mmCIF file of C-alpha atoms (C1' of nucleotides) in Angstrom:
data_model
loop_
_atom_site.group_PDB
_atom_site.id
_atom_site.type_symbol
_atom_site.label_atom_id
_atom_site.label_comp_id
_atom_site.label_asym_id
_atom_site.label_seq_id
_atom_site.Cartn_x
_atom_site.Cartn_y
_atom_site.Cartn_z
ATOM 1 C CA MET A 1 113.361 89.346 110.502
ATOM 2 C CA ASN A 2 115.172 92.686 110.589
ATOM 3 C CA ILE A 3 118.909 93.208 110.737
ATOM 4 C CA GLN A 4 119.015 93.820 114.484
ATOM 5 C CA GLU A 5 117.205 90.566 115.117
ATOM 6 C CA VAL A 6 119.485 88.640 112.771
ATOM 7 C CA HIS A 7 122.446 90.270 114.469
ATOM 8 C CA GLN A 8 121.190 89.073 117.834
ATOM 9 C CA HIS A 9 120.386 85.643 116.400
ATOM 10 C CA LEU A 10 124.042 85.278 115.346
ATOM 11 C CA MET A 11 125.276 86.456 118.733
ATOM 12 C CA ASN A 12 123.043 83.895 120.419
ATOM 13 C CA HIS A 13 124.881 81.232 118.442
ATOM 14 C CA ASP A 14 128.295 82.615 119.411
ATOM 15 C CA ILE A 15 128.918 83.974 115.927
ATOM 16 C CA LYS A 16 130.537 87.380 115.545
ATOM 17 C CA PRO A 17 128.288 89.315 113.186
ATOM 18 C CA SER A 18 129.630 90.912 110.009
ATOM 19 C CA VAL A 19 127.830 92.483 107.084
ATOM 20 C CA GLN A 20 128.193 89.297 105.063
ATOM 21 C CA ARG A 21 127.194 86.960 107.883
ATOM 22 C CA VAL A 22 124.091 88.958 108.683
ATOM 23 C CA ALA A 23 123.079 89.071 105.019
ATOM 24 C CA ILE A 24 123.559 85.328 104.588
ATOM 25 C CA MET A 25 121.731 84.432 107.787
ATOM 26 C CA GLN A 26 118.906 86.793 106.920
ATOM 27 C CA TYR A 27 118.654 85.155 103.518
ATOM 28 C CA LEU A 28 118.489 81.698 105.103
ATOM 29 C CA LEU A 29 115.825 82.719 107.586
ATOM 30 C CA GLU A 30 113.692 84.268 104.869
ATOM 31 C CA HIS A 31 114.216 81.539 102.269
ATOM 32 C CA LEU A 32 113.352 78.201 103.830
ATOM 33 C CA THR A 33 113.777 76.542 100.445
ATOM 34 C CA HIS A 34 116.909 74.545 101.356
ATOM 35 C CA PRO A 35 119.165 76.538 99.045
ATOM 36 C CA THR A 36 122.574 75.413 97.846
ATOM 37 C CA ILE A 37 125.691 77.548 98.187
ATOM 38 C CA ASP A 38 125.332 78.580 94.583
ATOM 39 C CA GLN A 39 121.718 79.639 95.031
ATOM 40 C CA ILE A 40 122.599 81.748 98.049
ATOM 41 C CA TYR A 41 125.516 83.345 96.236
ATOM 42 C CA THR A 42 123.573 83.998 93.034
ATOM 43 C CA ASP A 43 120.698 85.613 94.928
ATOM 44 C CA LEU A 44 122.886 87.772 97.165
ATOM 45 C CA VAL A 45 125.468 89.021 94.658
ATOM 46 C CA PRO A 46 123.078 91.528 93.019
ATOM 47 C CA VAL A 47 122.536 93.299 96.341
ATOM 48 C CA MET A 48 126.090 92.751 97.597
ATOM 49 C CA PRO A 49 128.356 92.847 94.534
ATOM 50 C CA THR A 50 131.640 92.353 96.378
ATOM 51 C CA LEU A 51 130.472 89.082 97.912
ATOM 52 C CA SER A 52 132.759 86.163 97.216
ATOM 53 C CA LYS A 53 131.552 82.611 96.834
ATOM 54 C CA THR A 54 134.357 81.545 99.166
ATOM 55 C CA THR A 55 132.807 83.724 101.836
ATOM 56 C CA VAL A 56 129.511 81.916 101.369
ATOM 57 C CA TYR A 57 131.332 78.615 101.836
ATOM 58 C CA ASN A 58 133.252 79.883 104.866
ATOM 59 C CA THR A 59 130.168 81.380 106.438
ATOM 60 C CA LEU A 60 127.972 78.321 106.055
ATOM 61 C CA LYS A 61 130.678 76.085 107.437
ATOM 62 C CA LEU A 62 130.847 78.419 110.433
ATOM 63 C CA PHE A 63 127.055 78.489 110.844
ATOM 64 C CA TYR A 64 126.962 74.702 110.647
ATOM 65 C CA ASP A 65 129.752 74.246 113.185
ATOM 66 C CA LYS A 66 127.946 76.608 115.549
ATOM 67 C CA LYS A 67 124.708 74.684 114.893
ATOM 68 C CA ALA A 68 122.996 77.828 113.616
ATOM 69 C CA VAL A 69 121.871 76.009 110.463
ATOM 70 C CA ILE A 70 121.141 72.466 109.360
ATOM 71 C CA ALA A 71 123.201 70.987 106.517
ATOM 72 C CA LEU A 72 121.295 68.616 104.273
ATOM 73 C CA PHE A 73 123.151 65.872 102.433
ATOM 74 C CA ILE A 74 119.883 64.719 100.873
ATOM 75 C CA ASP A 75 121.191 65.613 97.426
ATOM 76 C CA GLU A 76 124.327 63.856 96.202
ATOM 77 C CA LYS A 77 125.178 66.831 93.997
ATOM 78 C CA ASN A 78 125.535 69.577 96.562
ATOM 79 C CA VAL A 79 124.927 70.383 100.169
ATOM 80 C CA ARG A 80 121.755 72.306 100.999
ATOM 81 C CA TYR A 81 121.220 74.516 104.033
ATOM 82 C CA ASP A 82 118.218 75.121 106.238
ATOM 83 C CA GLY A 83 117.866 78.096 108.568
ATOM 84 C CA ASP A 84 115.133 76.244 110.435
ATOM 85 C CA THR A 85 117.000 74.197 113.032
ATOM 86 C CA SER A 86 113.879 72.803 114.662
ATOM 87 C CA ASN A 87 113.275 69.085 114.601
ATOM 88 C CA HIS A 88 111.879 68.093 111.220
ATOM 89 C CA ALA A 89 112.536 65.730 108.324
ATOM 90 C CA HIS A 90 112.857 66.290 104.593
ATOM 91 C CA PHE A 91 111.462 64.803 101.424
ATOM 92 C CA ARG A 92 113.238 65.012 98.070
ATOM 93 C CA CYS A 93 111.536 64.209 94.788
ATOM 94 C CA LYS A 94 113.904 62.062 92.722
ATOM 95 C CA LYS A 95 112.462 63.490 89.524
ATOM 96 C CA CYS A 96 112.280 67.266 89.974
ATOM 97 C CA GLY A 97 114.685 67.507 92.915
ATOM 98 C CA ILE A 98 112.480 69.676 95.121
ATOM 99 C CA VAL A 99 113.126 69.379 98.853
ATOM 100 C CA ARG A 100 110.152 69.757 101.198
ATOM 101 C CA ASP A 101 109.884 69.921 104.958
ATOM 102 C CA ILE A 102 108.165 67.010 106.666
ATOM 103 C CA PRO A 103 106.962 67.524 110.235
ATOM 104 C CA ILE A 104 107.902 64.669 112.530
ATOM 105 C CA GLU A 105 105.824 63.709 115.478
ATOM 106 C CA LYS A 106 108.091 63.455 118.467
ATOM 107 C CA THR A 107 107.262 59.791 118.908
ATOM 108 C CA GLY A 108 108.341 59.100 115.357
ATOM 109 C CA ILE A 109 111.955 60.043 115.880
ATOM 110 C CA PRO A 110 114.258 57.057 116.186
ATOM 111 C CA SER A 111 115.901 57.000 119.568
ATOM 112 C CA PHE A 112 119.511 56.478 120.312
ATOM 113 C CA LYS A 113 119.329 55.423 123.948
ATOM 114 C CA ASP A 114 120.947 52.058 123.410
ATOM 115 C CA ASN A 115 124.286 53.367 122.134
ATOM 116 C CA PRO A 116 126.257 54.695 125.096
ATOM 117 C CA ASP A 117 129.502 54.482 123.120
ATOM 118 C CA LEU A 118 128.368 57.054 120.562
ATOM 119 C CA HIS A 119 127.867 60.738 121.272
ATOM 120 C CA LEU A 120 124.925 61.901 119.154
ATOM 121 C CA GLU A 121 124.969 65.450 117.796
ATOM 122 C CA GLU A 122 122.379 65.443 115.044
ATOM 123 C CA THR A 123 119.769 63.215 113.449
ATOM 124 C CA GLN A 124 118.848 63.520 109.807
ATOM 125 C CA ILE A 125 115.768 61.879 108.341
ATOM 126 C CA TYR A 126 115.372 61.867 104.580
ATOM 127 C CA PHE A 127 112.452 60.563 102.577
ATOM 128 C CA LEU A 128 113.037 60.038 98.867
ATOM 129 C CA GLY A 129 110.375 59.419 96.276
ATOM 130 C CA THR A 130 108.143 61.188 93.798
ATOM 131 C CA CYS A 131 106.030 64.278 94.381
ATOM 132 C CA LYS A 132 102.461 64.728 93.189
ATOM 133 C CA GLN A 133 103.426 66.934 90.240
ATOM 134 C CA CYS A 134 105.892 64.328 88.924
ATOM 135 C CA MET A 135 103.580 61.327 89.321
ATOM 136 C CA MET B 1 128.400 34.258 98.740
ATOM 137 C CA ASN B 2 129.644 32.402 95.651
ATOM 138 C CA ILE B 3 129.433 33.588 92.064
ATOM 139 C CA GLN B 4 126.341 31.559 91.212
ATOM 140 C CA GLU B 5 124.477 33.042 94.154
ATOM 141 C CA VAL B 6 125.560 36.586 93.272
ATOM 142 C CA HIS B 7 124.516 35.890 89.684
ATOM 143 C CA GLN B 8 121.078 34.848 90.896
ATOM 144 C CA HIS B 9 120.928 37.809 93.273
ATOM 145 C CA LEU B 10 121.429 40.184 90.330
ATOM 146 C CA MET B 11 118.810 38.353 88.256
ATOM 147 C CA ASN B 12 116.349 38.673 91.139
ATOM 148 C CA HIS B 13 116.822 42.414 90.909
ATOM 149 C CA ASP B 14 116.295 42.443 87.145
ATOM 150 C CA ILE B 15 119.966 43.127 86.473
ATOM 151 C CA LYS B 16 121.652 41.316 83.591
ATOM 152 C CA PRO B 17 124.799 39.794 85.086
ATOM 153 C CA SER B 18 128.224 40.469 83.612
ATOM 154 C CA VAL B 19 131.667 39.670 84.927
ATOM 155 C CA GLN B 20 132.062 43.212 86.246
ATOM 156 C CA ARG B 21 128.605 43.417 87.777
ATOM 157 C CA VAL B 22 129.009 40.111 89.568
ATOM 158 C CA ALA B 23 132.408 41.136 90.901
ATOM 159 C CA ILE B 24 131.124 44.474 92.152
ATOM 160 C CA MET B 25 128.018 43.008 93.750
ATOM 161 C CA GLN B 26 130.037 40.246 95.367
ATOM 162 C CA TYR B 27 132.399 42.874 96.742
ATOM 163 C CA LEU B 28 129.481 44.858 98.169
ATOM 164 C CA LEU B 29 127.918 41.816 99.777
ATOM 165 C CA GLU B 30 131.203 40.800 101.368
ATOM 166 C CA HIS B 31 132.286 44.285 102.427
ATOM 167 C CA LEU B 32 129.500 45.864 104.439
ATOM 168 C CA THR B 33 131.769 48.797 105.234
ATOM 169 C CA HIS B 34 129.839 51.384 103.182
ATOM 170 C CA PRO B 35 132.606 51.795 100.606
ATOM 171 C CA THR B 36 132.913 54.714 98.228
ATOM 172 C CA ILE B 37 133.285 54.265 94.465
ATOM 173 C CA ASP B 38 136.995 54.822 94.831
ATOM 174 C CA GLN B 39 137.345 52.199 97.534
ATOM 175 C CA ILE B 40 135.496 49.649 95.439
ATOM 176 C CA TYR B 41 137.590 50.451 92.383
ATOM 177 C CA THR B 42 140.888 50.421 94.254
ATOM 178 C CA ASP B 43 140.136 47.069 95.865
ATOM 179 C CA LEU B 44 138.899 45.388 92.685
ATOM 180 C CA VAL B 45 141.495 46.615 90.188
ATOM 181 C CA PRO B 46 144.250 44.274 91.452
ATOM 182 C CA VAL B 47 142.086 41.212 90.727
ATOM 183 C CA MET B 48 140.437 42.699 87.623
ATOM 184 C CA PRO B 49 143.046 44.929 85.977
ATOM 185 C CA THR B 50 140.934 45.996 83.004
ATOM 186 C CA LEU B 51 138.219 47.423 85.254
ATOM 187 C CA SER B 52 137.389 51.041 84.577
ATOM 188 C CA LYS B 53 136.258 53.461 87.230
ATOM 189 C CA THR B 54 133.498 54.571 84.878
ATOM 190 C CA THR B 55 132.187 51.018 84.977
ATOM 191 C CA VAL B 56 132.053 51.177 88.753
ATOM 192 C CA TYR B 57 130.043 54.400 88.511
ATOM 193 C CA ASN B 58 127.728 52.979 85.827
ATOM 194 C CA THR B 59 127.226 49.750 87.731
ATOM 195 C CA LEU B 60 126.404 51.339 91.052
ATOM 196 C CA LYS B 61 123.971 53.718 89.434
ATOM 197 C CA LEU B 62 122.293 50.682 87.869
ATOM 198 C CA PHE B 63 122.254 48.769 91.162
ATOM 199 C CA TYR B 64 120.780 51.792 92.910
ATOM 200 C CA ASP B 65 118.092 52.337 90.278
ATOM 201 C CA LYS B 66 117.155 48.661 90.563
ATOM 202 C CA LYS B 67 117.155 48.998 94.350
ATOM 203 C CA ALA B 68 119.806 46.308 94.694
ATOM 204 C CA VAL B 69 121.924 48.573 96.911
ATOM 205 C CA ILE B 70 121.419 51.501 99.243
ATOM 206 C CA ALA B 71 123.142 54.782 98.419
ATOM 207 C CA LEU B 72 124.276 56.783 101.437
ATOM 208 C CA PHE B 73 124.597 60.545 101.202
ATOM 209 C CA ILE B 74 125.700 60.660 104.833
ATOM 210 C CA ASP B 75 129.084 62.003 103.747
ATOM 211 C CA GLU B 76 129.136 65.295 101.854
ATOM 212 C CA LYS B 77 132.372 64.278 100.145
ATOM 213 C CA ASN B 78 131.277 61.176 98.291
ATOM 214 C CA VAL B 79 128.445 58.722 97.982
ATOM 215 C CA ARG B 80 128.784 55.446 99.866
ATOM 216 C CA TYR B 81 127.090 52.190 98.995
ATOM 217 C CA ASP B 82 125.606 49.437 101.117
ATOM 218 C CA GLY B 83 124.850 45.945 99.817
ATOM 219 C CA ASP B 84 122.591 45.390 102.823
ATOM 220 C CA THR B 85 119.220 46.725 101.694
ATOM 221 C CA SER B 86 117.396 45.735 104.863
ATOM 222 C CA ASN B 87 115.871 48.409 107.024
ATOM 223 C CA HIS B 88 118.574 50.026 109.149
ATOM 224 C CA ALA B 89 120.062 53.419 109.960
ATOM 225 C CA HIS B 90 123.623 54.719 109.934
ATOM 226 C CA PHE B 91 125.914 56.623 112.236
ATOM 227 C CA ARG B 92 128.859 58.695 111.033
ATOM 228 C CA CYS B 93 131.569 59.992 113.321
ATOM 229 C CA LYS B 94 132.280 63.605 112.408
ATOM 230 C CA LYS B 95 135.883 63.244 113.508
ATOM 231 C CA CYS B 96 137.160 59.985 111.980
ATOM 232 C CA GLY B 97 134.446 59.588 109.342
ATOM 233 C CA ILE B 98 133.622 55.956 110.081
ATOM 234 C CA VAL B 99 130.105 54.866 109.123
ATOM 235 C CA ARG B 100 128.416 52.247 111.306
ATOM 236 C CA ASP B 101 125.142 50.387 110.959
ATOM 237 C CA ILE B 102 122.475 51.177 113.541
ATOM 238 C CA PRO B 103 119.604 48.722 113.921
ATOM 239 C CA ILE B 104 116.235 50.406 114.024
ATOM 240 C CA GLU B 105 113.333 48.975 115.912
ATOM 241 C CA LYS B 106 110.354 48.882 113.598
ATOM 242 C CA THR B 107 108.417 51.219 115.844
ATOM 243 C CA GLY B 108 111.203 53.768 115.667
ATOM 244 C CA ILE B 109 110.865 54.398 111.953
ATOM 245 C CA PRO B 110 109.086 57.644 111.143
ATOM 246 C CA SER B 111 105.898 56.947 109.260
ATOM 247 C CA PHE B 112 104.707 58.614 106.144
ATOM 248 C CA LYS B 113 101.031 57.783 106.297
ATOM 249 C CA ASP B 114 99.860 61.362 106.339
ATOM 250 C CA ASN B 115 101.318 62.363 102.979
ATOM 251 C CA PRO B 116 99.107 60.919 100.242
ATOM 252 C CA ASP B 117 100.526 63.392 97.699
ATOM 253 C CA LEU B 118 104.027 61.975 97.963
ATOM 254 C CA HIS B 119 105.086 58.534 96.715
ATOM 255 C CA LEU B 120 107.716 57.240 99.118
ATOM 256 C CA GLU B 121 110.505 55.060 97.739
ATOM 257 C CA GLU B 122 113.159 55.110 100.411
ATOM 258 C CA THR B 123 113.811 56.386 103.925
ATOM 259 C CA GLN B 124 117.276 57.306 105.107
ATOM 260 C CA ILE B 125 118.107 57.869 108.743
ATOM 261 C CA TYR B 126 121.494 59.326 109.604
ATOM 262 C CA PHE B 127 122.924 59.908 113.037
ATOM 263 C CA LEU B 128 125.956 62.177 113.245
ATOM 264 C CA GLY B 129 128.219 62.595 116.216
ATOM 265 C CA THR B 130 131.407 61.291 117.777
ATOM 266 C CA CYS B 131 132.422 57.671 118.253
ATOM 267 C CA LYS B 132 133.994 56.245 121.399
ATOM 268 C CA GLN B 133 137.527 56.214 119.973
ATOM 269 C CA CYS B 134 137.321 59.913 119.084
ATOM 270 C CA MET B 135 135.851 61.093 122.386
ATOM 271 C "C1'" DT C 1 128.337 33.568 60.805
ATOM 272 C "C1'" DA C 2 126.618 38.241 60.479
ATOM 273 C "C1'" DT C 3 124.489 41.871 62.654
ATOM 274 C "C1'" DA C 4 122.494 44.532 66.195
ATOM 275 C "C1'" DA C 5 122.279 45.745 70.907
ATOM 276 C "C1'" DT C 6 124.510 46.153 75.155
ATOM 277 C "C1'" DT C 7 128.386 46.825 78.071
ATOM 278 C "C1'" DT C 8 132.869 48.368 79.066
ATOM 279 C "C1'" DT C 9 136.565 51.453 78.701
ATOM 280 C "C1'" DG C 10 139.538 55.709 78.775
ATOM 281 C "C1'" DT C 11 139.797 60.419 78.056
ATOM 282 C "C1'" DA C 12 138.193 64.758 78.577
ATOM 283 C "C1'" DA C 13 134.940 67.861 80.568
ATOM 284 C "C1'" DT C 14 132.215 69.570 84.375
ATOM 285 C "C1'" DC C 15 131.288 71.337 88.612
ATOM 286 C "C1'" DA C 16 131.239 71.653 93.738
ATOM 287 C "C1'" DT C 17 134.399 72.495 97.119
ATOM 288 C "C1'" DT C 18 138.957 73.649 99.174
ATOM 289 C "C1'" DT C 19 143.398 75.892 99.475
ATOM 290 C "C1'" DC C 20 145.952 79.754 99.972
ATOM 291 C "C1'" DA C 21 147.978 84.080 99.922
ATOM 292 C "C1'" DA C 22 146.843 88.849 99.411
ATOM 293 C "C1'" DT C 23 143.762 92.445 100.700
ATOM 294 C "C1'" DT C 24 140.431 94.571 103.528
ATOM 295 C "C1'" DT C 25 138.078 95.274 107.705
ATOM 296 C "C1'" DT C 26 137.628 95.301 112.578
ATOM 297 C "C1'" DG C 27 138.853 96.153 117.256
ATOM 298 C "C1'" DA C 28 141.841 97.197 120.909
ATOM 299 C "C1'" DA C 29 145.553 99.878 122.747
ATOM 300 C "C1'" DA C 30 148.228 103.881 122.804
ATOM 301 C "C1'" DT D 1 142.686 109.738 116.168
ATOM 302 C "C1'" DT D 2 146.530 106.790 114.936
ATOM 303 C "C1'" DT D 3 148.771 102.329 115.112
ATOM 304 C "C1'" DC D 4 149.007 97.641 115.138
ATOM 305 C "C1'" DA D 5 147.416 92.920 115.337
ATOM 306 C "C1'" DA D 6 143.829 89.733 114.658
ATOM 307 C "C1'" DA D 7 140.006 88.327 112.063
ATOM 308 C "C1'" DA D 8 137.323 88.236 107.929
ATOM 309 C "C1'" DT D 9 136.877 88.601 103.059
ATOM 310 C "C1'" DT D 10 138.293 87.971 98.506
ATOM 311 C "C1'" DG D 11 139.709 85.857 94.011
ATOM 312 C "C1'" DA D 12 142.518 82.769 91.635
ATOM 313 C "C1'" DA D 13 144.177 78.349 91.305
ATOM 314 C "C1'" DA D 14 143.996 73.554 92.687
ATOM 315 C "C1'" DT D 15 141.565 69.447 93.936
ATOM 316 C "C1'" DG D 16 138.657 65.724 93.494
ATOM 317 C "C1'" DA D 17 134.241 63.393 92.634
ATOM 318 C "C1'" DT D 18 131.248 62.626 89.019
ATOM 319 C "C1'" DT D 19 129.552 62.792 84.206
ATOM 320 C "C1'" DA D 20 129.698 62.895 79.120
ATOM 321 C "C1'" DC D 21 130.956 60.759 75.284
ATOM 322 C "C1'" DA D 22 132.671 58.128 71.636
ATOM 323 C "C1'" DA D 23 135.366 54.096 70.525
ATOM 324 C "C1'" DA D 24 136.228 49.310 71.459
ATOM 325 C "C1'" DA D 25 134.820 44.975 73.225
ATOM 326 C "C1'" DT D 26 131.407 41.755 74.420
ATOM 327 C "C1'" DT D 27 127.031 39.494 74.205
ATOM 328 C "C1'" DA D 28 122.672 38.255 72.189
ATOM 329 C "C1'" DT D 29 119.947 37.360 68.214
ATOM 330 C "C1'" DA D 30 118.707 36.409 63.524
#
DNA sequence: TATAATTTTGTAATCATTTCAATTTTGAAA
DNA sequence: TTTCAAAATTGAAATGATTACAAAATTATA
């Protein structure tokens, strides 16, 4: 996705684009590997040397609040982010830590109809176990 | 649940009982409020003054590894624990932070049949949103 | 009882995240 | 273009959860 498209993508989510925001969103859209803040920062600093880690934190909080990214709490160590906001689940291998996407059939998603006293904003489905390589 | 029953409960999970382990498990079984390590420690120290927070960490890691408790990563701040290991989901209010149990109809649980290259150990379903009080 | 293994404890270290004030950038108005 | 205010970025310091580790205490075993 080129810069203009990322720019527009941010605008669509009511986020004022800046050089840093575009770079971070572009990174997320091109790296669907559920990176942590540190991974994003470490990968972007070489091409954007003035980038501050605080900016990465600020920016991802903003993206999350605007629902432009998914925040994954699947890992107790650090939060991971996913630029793919479509409906899907995640699997984490307890041994090597890798996080994989798991497609969810629409019928497989737990419903929330019977809780009128709770306003649902997001549903997170995590599978934990062992991947083939670690078995 | 009395001490003998908690003792047996630990044995059933292949956990060697100790005074601390029994106290912590009893606390978890009697407080299904998804407490954090700090909450458990703070509540138990008055009745067990020599208790160390490290012991609470060690013990809950052990319980989790033995699948005697559920660990909730629903909160990016800290891990929460649930002595109820039966199949259920959780809701967290983004405003006040309260974590509630959500019963899940068996049919509502996403299946994992189509992933023979992944060994599934646990499924976590989190709903995030706003509770009635905060609306 | 003596000894070994396990568990508990407290301190110090680690590391992700937040706070905060200063600096820089942006955008609008003159 | 210049000026000014608001917004965004930055870096350093603080916070707070968790882990590492070694000593002390407890428990199990010979």
